[in-house]
Coordinates of C-alpha atoms and ligand atoms in Angstrom, one line a residue:
X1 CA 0.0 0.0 0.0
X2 CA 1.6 3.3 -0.7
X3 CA -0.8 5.6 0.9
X4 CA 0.8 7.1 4.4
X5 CA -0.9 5.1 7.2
X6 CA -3.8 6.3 9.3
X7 CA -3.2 6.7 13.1
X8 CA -6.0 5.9 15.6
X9 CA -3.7 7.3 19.0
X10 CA -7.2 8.2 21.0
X11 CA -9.3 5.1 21.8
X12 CA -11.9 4.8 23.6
X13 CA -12.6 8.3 21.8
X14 CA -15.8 9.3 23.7
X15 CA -19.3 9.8 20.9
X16 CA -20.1 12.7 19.2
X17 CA -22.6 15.0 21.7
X18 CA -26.1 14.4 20.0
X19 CA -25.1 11.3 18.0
X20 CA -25.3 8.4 20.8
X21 CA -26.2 5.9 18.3
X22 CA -23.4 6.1 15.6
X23 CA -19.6 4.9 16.7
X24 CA -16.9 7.5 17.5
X25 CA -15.9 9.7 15.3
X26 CA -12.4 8.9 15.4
X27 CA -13.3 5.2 14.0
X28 CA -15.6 6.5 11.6
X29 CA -13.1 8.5 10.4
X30 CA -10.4 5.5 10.5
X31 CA -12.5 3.9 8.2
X32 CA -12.6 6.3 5.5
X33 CA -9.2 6.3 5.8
X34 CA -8.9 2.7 4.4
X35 CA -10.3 -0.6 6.1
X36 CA -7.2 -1.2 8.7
X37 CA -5.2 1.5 10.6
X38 CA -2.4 1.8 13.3
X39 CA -3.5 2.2 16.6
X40 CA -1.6 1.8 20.5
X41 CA -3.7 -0.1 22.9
X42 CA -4.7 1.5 26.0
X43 CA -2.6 -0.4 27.9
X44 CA 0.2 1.0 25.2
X45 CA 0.9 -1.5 23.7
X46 CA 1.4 -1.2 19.2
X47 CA -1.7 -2.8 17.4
X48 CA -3.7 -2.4 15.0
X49 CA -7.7 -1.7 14.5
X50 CA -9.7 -3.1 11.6
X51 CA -12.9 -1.0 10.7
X52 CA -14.0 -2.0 7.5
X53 CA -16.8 -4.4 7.0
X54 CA -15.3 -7.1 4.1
X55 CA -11.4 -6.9 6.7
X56 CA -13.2 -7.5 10.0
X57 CA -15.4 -10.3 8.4
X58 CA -12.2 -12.1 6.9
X59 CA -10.4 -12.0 10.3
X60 CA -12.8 -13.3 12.0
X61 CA -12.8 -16.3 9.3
X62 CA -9.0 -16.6 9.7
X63 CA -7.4 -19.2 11.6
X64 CA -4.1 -17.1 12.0
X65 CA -6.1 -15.3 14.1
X66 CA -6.5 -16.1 17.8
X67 CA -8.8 -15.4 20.4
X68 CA -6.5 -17.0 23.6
X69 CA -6.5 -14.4 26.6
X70 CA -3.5 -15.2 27.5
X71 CA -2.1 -14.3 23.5
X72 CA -3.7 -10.8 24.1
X73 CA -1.0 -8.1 23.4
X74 CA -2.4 -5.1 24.6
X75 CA -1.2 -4.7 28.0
X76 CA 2.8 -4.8 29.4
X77 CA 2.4 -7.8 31.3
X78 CA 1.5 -11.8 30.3
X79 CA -2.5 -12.2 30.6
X80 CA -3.8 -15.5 32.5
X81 CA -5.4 -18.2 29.9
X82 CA -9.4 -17.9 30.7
X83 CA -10.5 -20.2 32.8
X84 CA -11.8 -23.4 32.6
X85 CA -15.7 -23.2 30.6
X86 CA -14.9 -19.6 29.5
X87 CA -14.8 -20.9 25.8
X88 CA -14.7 -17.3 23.8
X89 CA -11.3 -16.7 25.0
X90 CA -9.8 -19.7 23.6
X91 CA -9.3 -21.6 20.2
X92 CA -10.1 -24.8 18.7
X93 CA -9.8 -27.8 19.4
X94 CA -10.2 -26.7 23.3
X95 CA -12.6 -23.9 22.2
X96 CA -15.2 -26.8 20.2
X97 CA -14.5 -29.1 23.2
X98 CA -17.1 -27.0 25.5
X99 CA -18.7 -25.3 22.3
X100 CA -20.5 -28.6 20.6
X101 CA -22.2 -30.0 23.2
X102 CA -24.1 -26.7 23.7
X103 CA -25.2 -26.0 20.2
X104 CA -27.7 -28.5 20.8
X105 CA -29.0 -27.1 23.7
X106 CA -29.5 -24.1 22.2
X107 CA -32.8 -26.1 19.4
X108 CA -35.7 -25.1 17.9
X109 CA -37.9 -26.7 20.2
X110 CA -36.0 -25.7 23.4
X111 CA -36.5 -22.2 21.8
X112 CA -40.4 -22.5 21.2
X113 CA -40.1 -23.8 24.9
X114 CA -38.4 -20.6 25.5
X115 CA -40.5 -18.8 23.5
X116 CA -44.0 -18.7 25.6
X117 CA -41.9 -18.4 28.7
X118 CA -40.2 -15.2 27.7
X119 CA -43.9 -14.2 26.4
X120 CA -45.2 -14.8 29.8
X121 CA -41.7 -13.2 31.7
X122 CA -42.5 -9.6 29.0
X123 CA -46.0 -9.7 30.1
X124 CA -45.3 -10.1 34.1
X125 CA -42.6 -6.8 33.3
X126 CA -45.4 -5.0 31.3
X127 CA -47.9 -5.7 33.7
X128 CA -45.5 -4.4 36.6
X129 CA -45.3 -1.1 34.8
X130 CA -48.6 -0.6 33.9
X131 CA -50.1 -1.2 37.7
X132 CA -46.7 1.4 39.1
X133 CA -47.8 3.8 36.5
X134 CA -46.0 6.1 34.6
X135 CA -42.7 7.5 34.5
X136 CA -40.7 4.6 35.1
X137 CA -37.0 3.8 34.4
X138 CA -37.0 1.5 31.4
X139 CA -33.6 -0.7 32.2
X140 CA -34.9 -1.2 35.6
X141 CA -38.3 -2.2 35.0
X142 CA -37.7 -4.0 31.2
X143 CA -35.0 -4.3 30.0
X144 CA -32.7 -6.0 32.5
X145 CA -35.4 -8.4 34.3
X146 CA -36.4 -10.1 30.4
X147 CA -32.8 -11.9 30.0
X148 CA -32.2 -12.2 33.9
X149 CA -35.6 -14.1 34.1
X150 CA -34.4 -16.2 30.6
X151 CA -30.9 -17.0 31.7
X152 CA -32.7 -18.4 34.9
X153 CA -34.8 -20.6 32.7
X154 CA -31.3 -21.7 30.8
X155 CA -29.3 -22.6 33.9
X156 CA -32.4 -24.2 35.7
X157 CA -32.1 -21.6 39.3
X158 CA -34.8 -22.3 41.2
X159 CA -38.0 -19.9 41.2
X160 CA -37.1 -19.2 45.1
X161 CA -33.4 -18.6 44.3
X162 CA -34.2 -15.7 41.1
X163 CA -34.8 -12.3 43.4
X164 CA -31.2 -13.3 44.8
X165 CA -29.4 -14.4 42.1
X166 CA -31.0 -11.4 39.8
X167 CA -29.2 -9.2 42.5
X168 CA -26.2 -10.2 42.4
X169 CA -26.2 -10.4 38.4
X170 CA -27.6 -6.8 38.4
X171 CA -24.8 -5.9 40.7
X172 CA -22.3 -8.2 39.0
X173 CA -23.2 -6.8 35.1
X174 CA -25.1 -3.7 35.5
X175 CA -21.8 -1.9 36.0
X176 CA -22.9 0.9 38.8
X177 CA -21.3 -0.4 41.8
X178 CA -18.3 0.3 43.4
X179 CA -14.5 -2.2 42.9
X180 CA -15.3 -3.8 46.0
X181 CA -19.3 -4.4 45.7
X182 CA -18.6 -5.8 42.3
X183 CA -16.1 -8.3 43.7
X184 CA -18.6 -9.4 46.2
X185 CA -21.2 -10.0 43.6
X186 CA -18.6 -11.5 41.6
X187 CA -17.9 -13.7 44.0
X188 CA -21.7 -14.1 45.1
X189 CA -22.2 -15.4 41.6
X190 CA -20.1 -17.9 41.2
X191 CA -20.2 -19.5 44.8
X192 CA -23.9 -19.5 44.0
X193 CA -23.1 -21.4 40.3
X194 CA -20.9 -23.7 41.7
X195 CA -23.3 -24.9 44.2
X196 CA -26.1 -24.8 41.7
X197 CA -23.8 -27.3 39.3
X198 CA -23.6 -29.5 42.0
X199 CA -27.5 -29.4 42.6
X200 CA -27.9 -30.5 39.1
X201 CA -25.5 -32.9 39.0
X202 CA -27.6 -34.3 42.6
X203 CA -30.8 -33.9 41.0
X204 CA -31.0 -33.0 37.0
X205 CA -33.9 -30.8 36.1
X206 CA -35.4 -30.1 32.6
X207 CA -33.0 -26.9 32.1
X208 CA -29.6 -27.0 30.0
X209 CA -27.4 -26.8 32.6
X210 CA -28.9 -30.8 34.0
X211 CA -28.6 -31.8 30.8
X212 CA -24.3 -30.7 30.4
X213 CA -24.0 -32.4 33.6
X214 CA -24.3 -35.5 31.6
X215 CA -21.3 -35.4 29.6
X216 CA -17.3 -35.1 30.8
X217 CA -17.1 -31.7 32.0
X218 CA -16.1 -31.6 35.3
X219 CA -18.0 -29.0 37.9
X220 CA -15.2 -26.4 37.7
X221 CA -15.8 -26.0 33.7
X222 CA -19.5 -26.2 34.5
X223 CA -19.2 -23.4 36.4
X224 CA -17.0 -21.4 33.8
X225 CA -19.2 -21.8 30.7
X226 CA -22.4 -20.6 32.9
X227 CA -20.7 -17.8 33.6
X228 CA -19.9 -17.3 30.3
X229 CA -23.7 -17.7 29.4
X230 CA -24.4 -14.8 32.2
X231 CA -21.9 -12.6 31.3
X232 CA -21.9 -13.3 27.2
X233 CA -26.3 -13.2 27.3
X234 CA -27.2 -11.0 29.5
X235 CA -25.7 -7.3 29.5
X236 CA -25.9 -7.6 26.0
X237 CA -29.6 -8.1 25.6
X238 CA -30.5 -6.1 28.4
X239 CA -28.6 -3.2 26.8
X240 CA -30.0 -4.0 22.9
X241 CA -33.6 -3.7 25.0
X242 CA -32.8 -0.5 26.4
X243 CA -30.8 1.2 23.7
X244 CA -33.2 -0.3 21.0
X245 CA -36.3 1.3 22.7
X246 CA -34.4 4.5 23.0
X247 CA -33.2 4.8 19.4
X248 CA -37.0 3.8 17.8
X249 CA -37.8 6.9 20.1
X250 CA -35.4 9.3 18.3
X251 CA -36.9 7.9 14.8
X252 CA -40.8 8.2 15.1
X253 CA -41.4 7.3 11.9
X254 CA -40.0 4.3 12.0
X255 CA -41.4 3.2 15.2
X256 CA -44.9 4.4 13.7
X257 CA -44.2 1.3 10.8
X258 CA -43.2 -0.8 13.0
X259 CA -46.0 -0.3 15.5
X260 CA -48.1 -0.8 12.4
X261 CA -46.9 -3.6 10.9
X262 CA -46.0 -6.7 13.3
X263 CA -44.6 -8.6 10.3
X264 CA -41.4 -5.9 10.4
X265 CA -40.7 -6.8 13.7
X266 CA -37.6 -9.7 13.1
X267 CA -36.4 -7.2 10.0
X268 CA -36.6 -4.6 13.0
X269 CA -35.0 -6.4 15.1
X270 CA -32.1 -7.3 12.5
X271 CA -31.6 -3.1 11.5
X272 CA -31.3 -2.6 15.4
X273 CA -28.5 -5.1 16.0
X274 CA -26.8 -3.7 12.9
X275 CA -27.7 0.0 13.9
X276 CA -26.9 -0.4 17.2
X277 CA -23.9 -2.9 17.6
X278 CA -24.1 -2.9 21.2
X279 CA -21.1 -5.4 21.7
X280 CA -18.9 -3.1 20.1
X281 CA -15.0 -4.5 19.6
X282 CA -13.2 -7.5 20.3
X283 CA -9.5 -8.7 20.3
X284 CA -7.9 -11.2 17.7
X285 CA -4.2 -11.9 17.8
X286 CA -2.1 -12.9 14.7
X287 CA 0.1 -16.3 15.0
X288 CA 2.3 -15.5 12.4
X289 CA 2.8 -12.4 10.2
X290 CA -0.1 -11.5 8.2
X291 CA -0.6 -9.4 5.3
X292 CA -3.9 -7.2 5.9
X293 CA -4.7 -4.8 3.0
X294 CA -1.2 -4.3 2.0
X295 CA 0.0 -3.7 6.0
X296 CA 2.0 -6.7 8.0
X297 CA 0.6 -7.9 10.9
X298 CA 3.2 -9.4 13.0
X299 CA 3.1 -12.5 14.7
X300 CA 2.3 -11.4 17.7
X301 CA 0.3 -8.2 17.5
X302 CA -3.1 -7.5 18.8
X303 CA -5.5 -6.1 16.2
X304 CA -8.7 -4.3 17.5
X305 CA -11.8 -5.4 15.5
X306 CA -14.6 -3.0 15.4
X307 CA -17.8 -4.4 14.7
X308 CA -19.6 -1.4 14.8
X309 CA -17.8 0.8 12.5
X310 CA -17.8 -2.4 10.1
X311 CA -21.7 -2.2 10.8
X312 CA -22.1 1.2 9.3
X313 CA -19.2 0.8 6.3
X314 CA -21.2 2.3 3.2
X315 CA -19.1 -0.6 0.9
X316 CA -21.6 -2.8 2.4
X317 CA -24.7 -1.1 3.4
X318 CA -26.4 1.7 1.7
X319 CA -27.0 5.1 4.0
X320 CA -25.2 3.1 6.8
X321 CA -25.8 6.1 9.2
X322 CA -29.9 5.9 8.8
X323 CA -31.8 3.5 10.7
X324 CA -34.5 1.7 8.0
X325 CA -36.0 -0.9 9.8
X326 CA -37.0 -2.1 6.0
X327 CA -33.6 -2.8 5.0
X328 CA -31.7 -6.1 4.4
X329 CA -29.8 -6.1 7.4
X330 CA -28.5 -9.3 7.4
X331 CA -24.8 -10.0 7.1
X332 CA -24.2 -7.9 10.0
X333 CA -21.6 -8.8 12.2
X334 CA -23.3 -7.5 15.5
X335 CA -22.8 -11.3 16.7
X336 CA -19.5 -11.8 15.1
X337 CA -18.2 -13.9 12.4
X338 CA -16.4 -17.4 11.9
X339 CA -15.8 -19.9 14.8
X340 CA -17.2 -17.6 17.6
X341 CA -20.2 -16.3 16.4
X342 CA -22.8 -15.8 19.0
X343 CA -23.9 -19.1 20.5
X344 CA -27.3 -17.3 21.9
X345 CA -28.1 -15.6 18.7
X346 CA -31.4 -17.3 18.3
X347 CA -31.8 -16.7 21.8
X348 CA -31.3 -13.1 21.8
X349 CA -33.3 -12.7 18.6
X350 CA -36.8 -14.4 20.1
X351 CA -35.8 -12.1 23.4
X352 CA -36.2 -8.9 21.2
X353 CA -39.0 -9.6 18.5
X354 CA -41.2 -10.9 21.8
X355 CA -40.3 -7.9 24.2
X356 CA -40.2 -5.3 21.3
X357 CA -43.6 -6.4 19.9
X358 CA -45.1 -6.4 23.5
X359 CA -44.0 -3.2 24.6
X360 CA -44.9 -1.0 22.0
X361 CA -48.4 -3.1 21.4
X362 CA -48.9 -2.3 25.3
X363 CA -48.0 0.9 25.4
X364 CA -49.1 3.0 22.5
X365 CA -48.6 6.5 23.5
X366 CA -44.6 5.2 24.9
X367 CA -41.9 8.2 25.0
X368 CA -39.0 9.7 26.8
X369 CA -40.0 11.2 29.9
X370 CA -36.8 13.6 29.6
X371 CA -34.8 15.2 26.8
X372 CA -32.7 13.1 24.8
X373 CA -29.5 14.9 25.2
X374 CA -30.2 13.6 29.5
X375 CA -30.2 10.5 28.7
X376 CA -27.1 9.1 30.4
X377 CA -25.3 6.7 28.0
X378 CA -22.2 4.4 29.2
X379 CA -18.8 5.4 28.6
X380 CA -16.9 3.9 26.0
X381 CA -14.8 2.0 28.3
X382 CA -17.8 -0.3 29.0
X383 CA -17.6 -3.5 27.1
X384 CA -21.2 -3.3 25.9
X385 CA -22.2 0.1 24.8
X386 CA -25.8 1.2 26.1
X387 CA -27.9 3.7 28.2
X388 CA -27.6 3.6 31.9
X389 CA -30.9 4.7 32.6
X390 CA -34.3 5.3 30.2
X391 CA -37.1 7.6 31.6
X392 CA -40.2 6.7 30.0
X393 CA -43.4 8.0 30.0
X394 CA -47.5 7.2 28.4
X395 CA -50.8 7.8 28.8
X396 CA -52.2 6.2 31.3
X397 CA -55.5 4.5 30.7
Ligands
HEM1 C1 -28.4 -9.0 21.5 C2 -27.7 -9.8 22.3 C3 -26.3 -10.4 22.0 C4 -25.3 -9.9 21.3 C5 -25.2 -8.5 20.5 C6 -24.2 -10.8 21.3 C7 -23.0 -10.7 20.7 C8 -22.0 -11.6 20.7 C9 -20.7 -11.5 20.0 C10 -20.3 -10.3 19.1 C11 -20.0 -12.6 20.2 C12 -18.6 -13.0 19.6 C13 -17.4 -12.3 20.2 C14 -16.2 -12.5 19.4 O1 -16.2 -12.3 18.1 O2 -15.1 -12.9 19.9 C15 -20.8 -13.5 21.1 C16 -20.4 -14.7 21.5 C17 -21.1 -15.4 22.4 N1 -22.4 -15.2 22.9 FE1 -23.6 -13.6 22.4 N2 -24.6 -11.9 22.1 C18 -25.9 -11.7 22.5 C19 -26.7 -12.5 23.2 C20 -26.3 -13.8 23.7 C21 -27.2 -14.7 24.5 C22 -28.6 -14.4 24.8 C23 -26.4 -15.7 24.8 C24 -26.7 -17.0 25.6 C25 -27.4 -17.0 26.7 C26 -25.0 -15.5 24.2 C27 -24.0 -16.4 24.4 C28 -22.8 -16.2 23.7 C29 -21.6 -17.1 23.9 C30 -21.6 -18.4 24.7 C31 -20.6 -16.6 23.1 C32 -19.2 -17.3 22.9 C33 -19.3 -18.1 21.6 C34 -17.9 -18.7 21.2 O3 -16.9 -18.2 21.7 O4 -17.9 -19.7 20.5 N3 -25.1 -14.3 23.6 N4 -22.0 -12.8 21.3

């Protein structure tokens, strides 16, 4: 390549005031720049970052990429491996080991199982808002309850277990506690998962985590892919819910179509995960030198893969900026690419056409309760990107 190479020194780059939706503007501007720039880690080390759609998507297909924590070159000091279960951190074969035996879990009739229950868990969260009454904060009473409630159903926690165990995920995920409350919930969590794996392996239920029990993962690894289930399904979801509801808000003509036509909803639900992009970037190490559009990656080196800015590359789709809720969205790479492509996808997808399609056929008249420029969004240093907090108001009946 002979053009001079792009710099990205400022990451995370905060958004744009008034654009809360669209990436930073340092990544957008990356990308017009040409589809792979240079770029210092945070924790200063040299890398790379990889913004355009067709260069993220081939990473993410290339086995001289790694995902190993312990690879990761973007701090001064050697990273532990994951642990034991916590399969997106590592690579085949150990990777596929705890992967395969959860794809089937993860059917078409568990989902339809899944399906009606996550109908009925919506409709207990709509009918808690309507008796409170308007305003109400959105995450609290929506949003973060619908996959709380759904990862319970998953791992099989007993019904007098969830107001405890929601707790500690809330405090655990939500991100608004202080270091050492976060420990404590951290810890909470999985003292409660490891003795709820050995429940299960005592007495199997009818939930996926009785059925792994049944195979030769050992209790530790148990432990370590459900809380890779919590931590992978749930902030994301909640946060799509949230930010999702927000940004139909800001574009009442599409949330007009939508409300009108039920049959948009899974395209809907497709634009907002392409729109939206909630899980942001992820980390992919090269194993050996690789050339990247005319640039060397050297073995070695941690390249920064944003699936967000590859989300709105105009190469790939049309007026990336707009949300059209009518558009072919699919292709997106808001659940990744390649070998670790969202395991919940299917999941996450019945999770959002149900709660989507309930709350805006329950509440008619839905909108912010405040301005939209006090709406407090996360920083960019959160993993997942999304609001902290969404006042909503209606008319009451
Ligand atoms: C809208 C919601 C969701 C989004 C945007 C999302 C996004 C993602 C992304 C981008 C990855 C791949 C990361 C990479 O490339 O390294 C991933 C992996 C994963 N997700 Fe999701 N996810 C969502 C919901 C869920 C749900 C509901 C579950 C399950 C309960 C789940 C379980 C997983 C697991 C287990 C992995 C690791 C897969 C692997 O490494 O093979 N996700 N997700």
């Amino acid at each position: 390549m002979n053009e001079s190479l792009h710099i990205v020194d400022e990451l995370p780059a905060e958004r744009a005031a008034g654009c809360p939706f669209d990436p930073p503007a340092e990544l957008l501007d990356a990308r017009e720049h040409g589809p792979i720039s240079g770029y210092t880690h945070p924790g200063g080390r040299p890398g790379w970052v990889v913004t355009g759609y067709e260069m993220v998507r081939s990473v993410l297909a290339d086995p001289r990429f790694s995902s190993r924590k312990d690879l990761m070159n973007v701090v001064d000091f050697q990273l532990p491996p994951a642990p034991p279960g916590e399969f997106l951190l590592m690579d085949d074969p150990e990777h596929s080991r705890y992967r395969k035996p959860l794809v089937g879990k993860f059917t078409v009739r568990r989902m339809r199982m899944l399906t009606e229950r996550i109908e009925q868990i919506t409709a207990g969260c709509l009918d808690a808002m309507e008796e409170a009454g308007p305003p109400t904060d959105l995450v609290t009473a929506f949003a973060k309850p619908i996959p709380t409630m759904v990862i319970c159903e998953i791992l099989g926690v007993p019904y007098g277990d969830r107001a405890s165990f929601q707790e500690q995920i809330d405090a655990f995920m939500g991100g608004e506690v202080s270091d050492e409350e976060l420990i404590a919930a951290y810890t909470a969590t999985q003292e409660y998962l490891a003795e709820l794996v050995a429940a299960k392996r005592a007495e199997p239920t009818d939930d996926v985590l009785s059925e792994l029990t049944d195979s030769d993962l050992t209790d530790e690894e148990l432990k370590g892919i459900s809380l890779l289930l919590l931590a992978a399904g749930f902030d994301t979801t909640a946060n799509m819910l949230s930010l999702g509801t927000f940004a139909l808000l800001q574009n009442p003509r599409q949330l007009a179509a939508l409300r009108d036509d039920p049959a948009l909803t899974d395209g809907a639900v497709e634009e907002l995960l392409r729109y939206l992009s909630v899980a942001k970037t992820f980390h992919r190490t090269a194993l050996e030198d690789v050339e990247l559009g005319g640039r060397t990656v050297k073995a070695g080196t941690t390249v920064l893969l944003s699936y967000n800015t590859a989300n709105r590359d105009p190469d790939r789709f049309t007026d990336p900026h707009t949300l059209d809720l009518r558009r072919q969205a699919a292709g997106h790479l808001a659940f990744s690419h390649g070998i670790h492509q969202c395991l919940g996808q299917q999941l996450a997808r019945v999770e959002m056409r149900v709660a989507f399609r309930a709350l805006l056929d329950r509440f008619p008249t839905l909108r912010l309760a405040v301005p939209a420029a006090d709406v407090g969004l996360r920083p960019e240093t959160a993993d997942i990107f999304g609001v902290k907090r969404l006042p909503v108001t209606w008319d009451a009946k």
